[in-house]
GROMACS .gro file of C-alpha atoms in nm:
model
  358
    1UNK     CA    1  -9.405   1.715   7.249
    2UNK     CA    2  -9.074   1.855   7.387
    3UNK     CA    3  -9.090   2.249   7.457
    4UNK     CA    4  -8.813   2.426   7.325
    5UNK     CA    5  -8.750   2.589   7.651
    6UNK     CA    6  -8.701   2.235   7.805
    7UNK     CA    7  -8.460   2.173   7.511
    8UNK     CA    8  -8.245   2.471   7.623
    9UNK     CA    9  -8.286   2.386   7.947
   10UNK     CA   10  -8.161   2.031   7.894
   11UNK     CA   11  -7.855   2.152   7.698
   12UNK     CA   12  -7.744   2.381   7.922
   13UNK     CA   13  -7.768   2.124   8.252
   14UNK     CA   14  -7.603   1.859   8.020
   15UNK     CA   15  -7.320   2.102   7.992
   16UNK     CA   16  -7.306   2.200   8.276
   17UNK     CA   17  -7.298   1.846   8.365
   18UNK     CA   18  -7.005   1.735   8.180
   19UNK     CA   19  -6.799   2.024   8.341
   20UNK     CA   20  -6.864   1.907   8.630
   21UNK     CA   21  -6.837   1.543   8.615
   22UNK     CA   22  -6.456   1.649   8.415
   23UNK     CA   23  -6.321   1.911   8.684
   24UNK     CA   24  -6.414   1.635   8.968
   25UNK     CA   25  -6.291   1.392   8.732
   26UNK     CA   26  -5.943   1.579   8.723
   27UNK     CA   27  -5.897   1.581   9.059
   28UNK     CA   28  -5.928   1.246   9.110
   29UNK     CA   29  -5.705   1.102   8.839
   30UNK     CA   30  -5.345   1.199   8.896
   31UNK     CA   31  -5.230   1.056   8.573
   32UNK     CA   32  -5.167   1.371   8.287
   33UNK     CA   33  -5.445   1.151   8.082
   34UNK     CA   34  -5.825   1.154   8.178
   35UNK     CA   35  -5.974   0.856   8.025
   36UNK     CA   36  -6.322   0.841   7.955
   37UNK     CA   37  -6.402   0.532   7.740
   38UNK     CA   38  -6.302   0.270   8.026
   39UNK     CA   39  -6.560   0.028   8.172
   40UNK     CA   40  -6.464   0.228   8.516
   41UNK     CA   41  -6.519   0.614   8.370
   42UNK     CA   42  -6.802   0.492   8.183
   43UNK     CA   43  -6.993   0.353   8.501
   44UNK     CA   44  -6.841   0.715   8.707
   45UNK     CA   45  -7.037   0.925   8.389
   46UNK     CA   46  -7.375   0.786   8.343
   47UNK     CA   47  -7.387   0.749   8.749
   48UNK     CA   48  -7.314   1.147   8.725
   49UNK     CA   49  -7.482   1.245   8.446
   50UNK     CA   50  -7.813   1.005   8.605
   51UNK     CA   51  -7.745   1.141   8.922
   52UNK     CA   52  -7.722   1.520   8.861
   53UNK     CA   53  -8.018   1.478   8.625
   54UNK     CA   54  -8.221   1.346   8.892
   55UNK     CA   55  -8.130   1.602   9.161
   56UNK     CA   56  -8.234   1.874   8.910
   57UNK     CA   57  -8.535   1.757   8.774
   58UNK     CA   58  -8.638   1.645   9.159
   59UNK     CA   59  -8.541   1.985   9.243
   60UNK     CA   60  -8.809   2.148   8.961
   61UNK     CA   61  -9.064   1.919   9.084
   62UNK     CA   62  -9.058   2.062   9.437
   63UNK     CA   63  -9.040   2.405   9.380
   64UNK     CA   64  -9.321   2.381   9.152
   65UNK     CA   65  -9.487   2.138   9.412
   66UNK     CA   66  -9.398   2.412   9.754
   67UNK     CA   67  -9.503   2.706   9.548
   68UNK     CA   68  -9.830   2.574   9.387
   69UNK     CA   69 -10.049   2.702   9.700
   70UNK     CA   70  -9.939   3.036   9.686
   71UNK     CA   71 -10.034   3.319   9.426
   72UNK     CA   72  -9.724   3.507   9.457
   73UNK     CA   73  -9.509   3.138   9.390
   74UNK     CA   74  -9.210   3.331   9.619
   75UNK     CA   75  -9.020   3.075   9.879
   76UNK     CA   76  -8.907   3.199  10.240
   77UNK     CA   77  -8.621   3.039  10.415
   78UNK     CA   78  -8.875   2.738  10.540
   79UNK     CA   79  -8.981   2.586  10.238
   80UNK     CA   80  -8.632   2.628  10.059
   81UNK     CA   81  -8.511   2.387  10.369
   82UNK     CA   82  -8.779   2.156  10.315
   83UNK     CA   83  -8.765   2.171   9.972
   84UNK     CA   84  -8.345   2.143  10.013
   85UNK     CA   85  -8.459   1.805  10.320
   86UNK     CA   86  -8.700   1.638  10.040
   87UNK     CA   87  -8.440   1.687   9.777
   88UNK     CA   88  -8.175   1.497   9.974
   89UNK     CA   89  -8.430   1.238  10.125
   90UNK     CA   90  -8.476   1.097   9.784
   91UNK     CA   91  -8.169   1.168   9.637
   92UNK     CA   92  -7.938   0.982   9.896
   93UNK     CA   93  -8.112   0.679   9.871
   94UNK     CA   94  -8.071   0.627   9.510
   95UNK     CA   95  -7.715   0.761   9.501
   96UNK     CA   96  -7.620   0.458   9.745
   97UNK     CA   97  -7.760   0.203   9.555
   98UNK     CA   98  -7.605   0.306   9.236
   99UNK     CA   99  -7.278   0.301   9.377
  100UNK     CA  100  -7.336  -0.026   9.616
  101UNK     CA  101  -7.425  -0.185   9.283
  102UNK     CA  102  -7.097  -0.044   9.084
  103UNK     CA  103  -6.850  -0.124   9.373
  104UNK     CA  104  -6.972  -0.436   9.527
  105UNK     CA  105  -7.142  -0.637   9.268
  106UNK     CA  106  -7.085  -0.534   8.946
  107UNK     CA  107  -6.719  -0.437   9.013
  108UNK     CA  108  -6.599  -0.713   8.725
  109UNK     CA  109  -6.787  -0.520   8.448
  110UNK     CA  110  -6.729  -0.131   8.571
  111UNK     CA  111  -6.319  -0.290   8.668
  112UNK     CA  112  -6.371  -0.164   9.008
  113UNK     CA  113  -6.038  -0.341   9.148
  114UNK     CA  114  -5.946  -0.177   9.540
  115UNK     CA  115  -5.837  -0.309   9.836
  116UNK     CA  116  -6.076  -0.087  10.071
  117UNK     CA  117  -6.437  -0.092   9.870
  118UNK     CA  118  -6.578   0.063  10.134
  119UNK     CA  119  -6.381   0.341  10.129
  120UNK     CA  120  -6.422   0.392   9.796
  121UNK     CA  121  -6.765   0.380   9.850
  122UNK     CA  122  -6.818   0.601  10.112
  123UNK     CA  123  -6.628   0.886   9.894
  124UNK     CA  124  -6.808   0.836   9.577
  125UNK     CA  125  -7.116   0.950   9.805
  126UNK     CA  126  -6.970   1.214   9.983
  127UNK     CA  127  -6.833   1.353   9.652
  128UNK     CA  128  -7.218   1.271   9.484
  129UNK     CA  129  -7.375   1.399   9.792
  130UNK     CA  130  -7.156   1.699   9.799
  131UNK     CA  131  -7.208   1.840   9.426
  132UNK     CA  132  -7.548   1.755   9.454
  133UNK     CA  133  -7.614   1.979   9.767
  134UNK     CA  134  -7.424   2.286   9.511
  135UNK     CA  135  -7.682   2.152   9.239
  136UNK     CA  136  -7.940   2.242   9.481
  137UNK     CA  137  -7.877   2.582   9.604
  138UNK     CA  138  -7.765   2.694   9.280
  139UNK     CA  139  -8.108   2.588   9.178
  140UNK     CA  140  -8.307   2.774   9.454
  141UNK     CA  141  -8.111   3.108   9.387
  142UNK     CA  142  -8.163   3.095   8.975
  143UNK     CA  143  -8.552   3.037   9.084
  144UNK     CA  144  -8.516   3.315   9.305
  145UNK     CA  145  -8.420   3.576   9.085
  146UNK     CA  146  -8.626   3.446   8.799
  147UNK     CA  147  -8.870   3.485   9.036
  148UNK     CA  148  -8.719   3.834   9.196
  149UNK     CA  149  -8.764   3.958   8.830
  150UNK     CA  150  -9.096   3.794   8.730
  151UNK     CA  151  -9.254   4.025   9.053
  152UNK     CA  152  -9.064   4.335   8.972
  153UNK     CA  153  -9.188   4.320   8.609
  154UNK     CA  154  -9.556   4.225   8.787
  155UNK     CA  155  -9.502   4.576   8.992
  156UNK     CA  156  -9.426   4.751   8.695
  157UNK     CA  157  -9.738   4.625   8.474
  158UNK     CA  158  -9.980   4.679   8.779
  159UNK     CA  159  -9.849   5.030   8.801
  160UNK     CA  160  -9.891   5.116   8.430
  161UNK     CA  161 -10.240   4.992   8.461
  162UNK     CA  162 -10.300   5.193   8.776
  163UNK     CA  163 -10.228   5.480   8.637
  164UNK     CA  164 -10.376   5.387   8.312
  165UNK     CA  165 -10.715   5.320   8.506
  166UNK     CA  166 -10.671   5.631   8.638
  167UNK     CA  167 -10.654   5.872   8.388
  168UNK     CA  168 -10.862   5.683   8.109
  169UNK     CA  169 -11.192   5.658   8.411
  170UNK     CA  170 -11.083   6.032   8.458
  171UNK     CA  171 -11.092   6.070   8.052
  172UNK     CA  172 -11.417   5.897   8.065
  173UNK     CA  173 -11.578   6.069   8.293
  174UNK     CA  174 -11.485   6.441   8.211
  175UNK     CA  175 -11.526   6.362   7.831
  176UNK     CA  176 -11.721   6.622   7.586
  177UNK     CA  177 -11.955   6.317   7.537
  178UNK     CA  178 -12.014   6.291   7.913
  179UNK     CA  179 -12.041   6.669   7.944
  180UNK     CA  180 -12.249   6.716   7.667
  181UNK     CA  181 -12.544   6.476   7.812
  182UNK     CA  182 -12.538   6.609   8.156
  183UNK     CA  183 -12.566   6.954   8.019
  184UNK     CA  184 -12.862   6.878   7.832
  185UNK     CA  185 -13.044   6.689   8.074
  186UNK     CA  186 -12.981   7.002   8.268
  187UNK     CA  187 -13.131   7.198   8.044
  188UNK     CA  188 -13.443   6.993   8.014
  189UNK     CA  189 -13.511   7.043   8.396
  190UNK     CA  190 -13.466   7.400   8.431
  191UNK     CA  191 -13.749   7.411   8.227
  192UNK     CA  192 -13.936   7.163   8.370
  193UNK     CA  193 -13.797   7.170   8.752
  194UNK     CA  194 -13.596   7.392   8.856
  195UNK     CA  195 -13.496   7.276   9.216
  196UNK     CA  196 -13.407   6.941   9.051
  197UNK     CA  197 -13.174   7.143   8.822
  198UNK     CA  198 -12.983   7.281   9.106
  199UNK     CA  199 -12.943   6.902   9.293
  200UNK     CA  200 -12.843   6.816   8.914
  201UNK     CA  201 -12.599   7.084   8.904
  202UNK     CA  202 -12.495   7.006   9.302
  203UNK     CA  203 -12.474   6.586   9.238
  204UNK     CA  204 -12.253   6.686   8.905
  205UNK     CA  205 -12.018   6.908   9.067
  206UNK     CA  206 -11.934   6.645   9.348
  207UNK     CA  207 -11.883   6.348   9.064
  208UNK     CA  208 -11.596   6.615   8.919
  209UNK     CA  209 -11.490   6.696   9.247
  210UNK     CA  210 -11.432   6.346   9.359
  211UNK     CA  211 -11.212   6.238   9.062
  212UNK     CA  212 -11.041   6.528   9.085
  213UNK     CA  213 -10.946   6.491   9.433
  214UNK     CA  214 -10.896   6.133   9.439
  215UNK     CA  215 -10.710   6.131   9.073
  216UNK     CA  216 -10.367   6.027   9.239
  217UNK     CA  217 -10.491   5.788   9.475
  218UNK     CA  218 -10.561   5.408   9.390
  219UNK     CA  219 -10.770   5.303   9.716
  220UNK     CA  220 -11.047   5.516   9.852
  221UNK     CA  221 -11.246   5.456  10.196
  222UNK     CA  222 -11.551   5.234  10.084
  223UNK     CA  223 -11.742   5.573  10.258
  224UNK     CA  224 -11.607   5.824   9.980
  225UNK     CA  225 -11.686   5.591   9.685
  226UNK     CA  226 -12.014   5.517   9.802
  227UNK     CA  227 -12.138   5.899   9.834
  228UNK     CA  228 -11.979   5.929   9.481
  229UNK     CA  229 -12.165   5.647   9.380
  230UNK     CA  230 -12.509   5.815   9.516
  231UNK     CA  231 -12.437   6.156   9.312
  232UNK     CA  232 -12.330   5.949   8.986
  233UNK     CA  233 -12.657   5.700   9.033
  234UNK     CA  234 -12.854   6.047   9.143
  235UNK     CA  235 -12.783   6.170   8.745
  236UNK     CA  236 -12.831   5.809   8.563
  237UNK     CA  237 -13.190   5.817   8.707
  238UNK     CA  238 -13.265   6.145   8.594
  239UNK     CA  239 -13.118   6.091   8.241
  240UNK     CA  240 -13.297   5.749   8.192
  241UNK     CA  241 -13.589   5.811   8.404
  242UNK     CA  242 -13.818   5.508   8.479
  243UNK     CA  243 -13.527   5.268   8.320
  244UNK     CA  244 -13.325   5.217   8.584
  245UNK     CA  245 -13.363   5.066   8.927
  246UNK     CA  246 -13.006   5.109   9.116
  247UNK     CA  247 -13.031   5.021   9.492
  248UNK     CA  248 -12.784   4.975   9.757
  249UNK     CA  249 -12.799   4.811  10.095
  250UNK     CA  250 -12.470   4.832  10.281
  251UNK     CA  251 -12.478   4.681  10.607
  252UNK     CA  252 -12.177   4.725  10.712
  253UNK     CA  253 -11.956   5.026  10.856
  254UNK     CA  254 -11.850   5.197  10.503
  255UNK     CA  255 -11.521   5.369  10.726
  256UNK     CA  256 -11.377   5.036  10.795
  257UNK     CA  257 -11.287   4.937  10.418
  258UNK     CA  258 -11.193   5.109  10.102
  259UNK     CA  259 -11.172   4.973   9.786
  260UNK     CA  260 -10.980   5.071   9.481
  261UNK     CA  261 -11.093   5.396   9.351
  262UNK     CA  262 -11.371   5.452   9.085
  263UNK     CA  263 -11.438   5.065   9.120
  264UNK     CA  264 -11.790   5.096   9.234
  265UNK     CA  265 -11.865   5.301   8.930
  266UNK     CA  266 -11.716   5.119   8.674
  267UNK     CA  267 -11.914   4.826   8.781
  268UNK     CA  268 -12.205   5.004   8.731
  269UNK     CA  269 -12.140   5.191   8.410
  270UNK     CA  270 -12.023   4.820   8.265
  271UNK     CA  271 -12.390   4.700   8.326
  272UNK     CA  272 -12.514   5.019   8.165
  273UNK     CA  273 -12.270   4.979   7.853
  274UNK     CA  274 -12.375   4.583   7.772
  275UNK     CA  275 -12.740   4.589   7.848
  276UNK     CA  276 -13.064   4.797   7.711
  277UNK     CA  277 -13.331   4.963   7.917
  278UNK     CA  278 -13.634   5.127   7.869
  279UNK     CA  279 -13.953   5.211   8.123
  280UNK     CA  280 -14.119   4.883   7.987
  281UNK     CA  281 -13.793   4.658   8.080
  282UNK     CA  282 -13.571   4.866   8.364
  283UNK     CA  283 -13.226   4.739   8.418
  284UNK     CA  284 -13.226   4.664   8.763
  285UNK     CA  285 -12.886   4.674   8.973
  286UNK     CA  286 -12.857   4.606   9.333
  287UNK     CA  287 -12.506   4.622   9.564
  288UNK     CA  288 -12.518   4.470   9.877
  289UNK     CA  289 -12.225   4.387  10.148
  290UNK     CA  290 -12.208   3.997  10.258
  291UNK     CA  291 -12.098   3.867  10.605
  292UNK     CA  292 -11.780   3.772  10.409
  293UNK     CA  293 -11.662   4.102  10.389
  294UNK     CA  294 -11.750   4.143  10.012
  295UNK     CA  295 -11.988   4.340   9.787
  296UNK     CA  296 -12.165   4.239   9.564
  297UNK     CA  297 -12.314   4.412   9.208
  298UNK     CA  298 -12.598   4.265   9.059
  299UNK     CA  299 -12.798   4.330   8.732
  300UNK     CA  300 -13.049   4.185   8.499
  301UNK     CA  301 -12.963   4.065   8.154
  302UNK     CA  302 -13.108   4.240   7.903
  303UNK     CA  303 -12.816   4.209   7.674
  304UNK     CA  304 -12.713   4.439   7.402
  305UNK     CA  305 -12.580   4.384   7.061
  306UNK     CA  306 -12.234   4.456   6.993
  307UNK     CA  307 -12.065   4.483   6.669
  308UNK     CA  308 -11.724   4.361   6.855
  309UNK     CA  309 -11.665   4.105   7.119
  310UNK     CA  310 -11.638   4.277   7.477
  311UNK     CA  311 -11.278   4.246   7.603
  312UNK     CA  312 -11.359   4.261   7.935
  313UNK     CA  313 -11.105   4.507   7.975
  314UNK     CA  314 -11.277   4.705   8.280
  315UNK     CA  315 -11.340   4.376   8.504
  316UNK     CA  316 -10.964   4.288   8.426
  317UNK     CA  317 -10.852   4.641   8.494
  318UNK     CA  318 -11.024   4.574   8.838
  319UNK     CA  319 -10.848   4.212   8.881
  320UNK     CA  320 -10.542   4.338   8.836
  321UNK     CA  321 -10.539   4.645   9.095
  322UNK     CA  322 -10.696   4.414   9.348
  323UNK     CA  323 -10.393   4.146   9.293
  324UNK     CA  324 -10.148   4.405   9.444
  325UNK     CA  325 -10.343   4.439   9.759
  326UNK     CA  326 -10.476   4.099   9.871
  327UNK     CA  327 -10.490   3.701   9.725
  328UNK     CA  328 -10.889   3.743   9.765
  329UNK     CA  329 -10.970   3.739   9.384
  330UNK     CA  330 -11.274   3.915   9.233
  331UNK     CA  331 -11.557   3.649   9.144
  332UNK     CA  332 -11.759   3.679   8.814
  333UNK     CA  333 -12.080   3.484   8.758
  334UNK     CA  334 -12.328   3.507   8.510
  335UNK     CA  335 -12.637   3.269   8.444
  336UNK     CA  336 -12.922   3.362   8.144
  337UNK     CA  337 -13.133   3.603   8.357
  338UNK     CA  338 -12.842   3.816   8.605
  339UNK     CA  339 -12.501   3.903   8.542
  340UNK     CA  340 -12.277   3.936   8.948
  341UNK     CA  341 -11.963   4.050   9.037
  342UNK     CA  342 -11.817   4.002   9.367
  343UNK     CA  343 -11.552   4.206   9.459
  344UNK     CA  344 -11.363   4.192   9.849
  345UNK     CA  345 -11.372   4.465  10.069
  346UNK     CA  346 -11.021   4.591  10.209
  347UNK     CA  347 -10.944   4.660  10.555
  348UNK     CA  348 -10.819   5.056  10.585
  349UNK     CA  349 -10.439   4.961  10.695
  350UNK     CA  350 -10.418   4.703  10.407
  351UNK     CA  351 -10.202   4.980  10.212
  352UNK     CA  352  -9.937   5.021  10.513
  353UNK     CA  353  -9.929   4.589  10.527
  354UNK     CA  354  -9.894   4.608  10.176
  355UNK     CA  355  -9.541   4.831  10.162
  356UNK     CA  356  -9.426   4.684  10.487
  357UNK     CA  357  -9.434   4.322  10.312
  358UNK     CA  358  -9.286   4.440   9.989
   0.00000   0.00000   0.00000
């Protein structure tokens, strides 16, 4: 079934058309009448209308076609020229034939009567190649600011969610709920172990300290989040003692790569959120660095009910910061026994290649 977007799309070019096909008409005919039910202006305005159809529609086909590969569908100077080459390759062709057709052998039926048919011919596809050519660029440059405005209106939404991500994971964190369970695990141990009670205390005051300091900023060294990570895990353990197993094995240099702030953590907390744990079944997490320059947070299913469907709203809040930085998309898989996220790892100057390409 026909959109309604290609309906308006199709009016407007058929429009567009006929103003066209009349201006050129009008400077052709020198007569105060322009006559348009002749066999000779009939042949001239389906040729046109065919022609101009096909050059657009061609047109669509390889912009769609050159920017398929890339994730931010943007053309440089290169591929509009190829895609401008094509366009004319095919388009040339056709137009000759039309015309070769209309003058030479079906002149009786369009009334095609002149003394120099080859002249006439070689105008018509000047003229066709000609408004064609304006067809074309006129195309590229409405793609290019539909396209211009399509990735401003991406920077804007990927900056409301930055910022969104920031303050709701600082919400989150320094929350009366939050507060209100690390104070009372506190005040378990300093009855039972005091010297734990101060590392509690210690490992608490860095996990406010590093939000607080890094509230502002969307990409962290993969070095910082990690020694948050350790004071945040450091507190899980001791409020669900003998439930949880986190471990981490990073084998690469942690100063070389940074990731987007509080990502790490989220990760984690999302596998604490959807699964249940006790001493009998432990929910086991592991995050590991690859070869590939990606880590890599896995759990154990041990799902837990939910009275709504999970949005998924933290692993697309994730996706989406990580599209402003780099193509490399975050991969999700889940099987019945583990749930893994893989998520790149960002060189340190990927923030300075980032402005300088924008």
């Amino acid at each position: 079934m026909i959109s309604k977007t290609y309906l308006k799309k199709f009016t407007l070019r058929f429009l567009t058309m006929n103003v066209i096909y009349f201006l050129a008409k009008s400077t052709v005919d020198h007569d105060d009448t322009i006559t348009v039910i002749d066999p000779t202006s009939i042949f001239y305005y389906c040729s046109s209308f065919f022609l101009l159809m096909l050059v657009w529609e061609t047109n669509d086909w390889l912009i769609r076609k050159e920017t398929k590969s890339y994730s931010d569908k943007t053309l440089d100077i290169n591929s509009g020229i190829k895609i401008i080459t094509t366009n004319m390759v095919i388009f040339i062709p056709i137009a000759a034939f039309i015309y070769y057709l209309g003058i030479f052998h079906f002149n009786h039926i369009c009334e095609i009567y002149v003394d120099t048919p080859w002249l006439l011919f070689r105008i018509d596809i000047l003229r066709a190649i000609l408004l064609a050519f304006v067809v074309i660029i006129f195309n590229l440059f409405y793609y290019s600011l539909e396209q211009k405005k399509e990735l401003e209106n991406k920077m804007d939404r990927l900056k409301k969610e930055m910022i969104t991500s920031k303050y709701k994971s600082l919400k989150d964190q320094i929350s009366p709920h939050f507060l209100f369970n690390s104070l009372n695990t506190l005040t378990s141990l300093m009855y039972e172990d005091r010297d734990l009670a101060s590392d509690f205390v210690s490992r608490l005051a860095t996990c406010y300290r590093y939000i607080l300091d890094n509230r502002e900023e969307d990409l962290v060294s993969l070095e910082k989040e990690l020694n948050f990570l350790d004071s945040f895990i450091f507190m899980m353990n001791i409020r669900h003692e003998g439930a949880l197993s986190i471990k981490t094995n990073i084998s690469i240099n942690p100063k070389e790569y940074i990731i987007p702030t509080l990502s790490l953590q989220m990760l984690v907390e999302n596998a604490l959120k959807h699964n249940y744990y006790s001493k009998e079944k432990p929910l086991e997490i592991n995050i590991v660095t690859t070869d590939n320059h990606t880590i890599i947070i896995k759990n154990n299913l041990h799902i837990r009910k939910q009275d709504k469907e999970s949005t998924q709203l933290g692993l697309k809040n994730i996706s989406n910061r990580y599209s402003f930085y780099t193509d490399k998309e975050i991969i999700i898989t889940s099987d019945n026994t583990h749930f893994m996220v893989t998520i790149p790892l960002l060189p340190k100057n990927i923030k300075e290649s980032t402005i300088a390409k924008a």
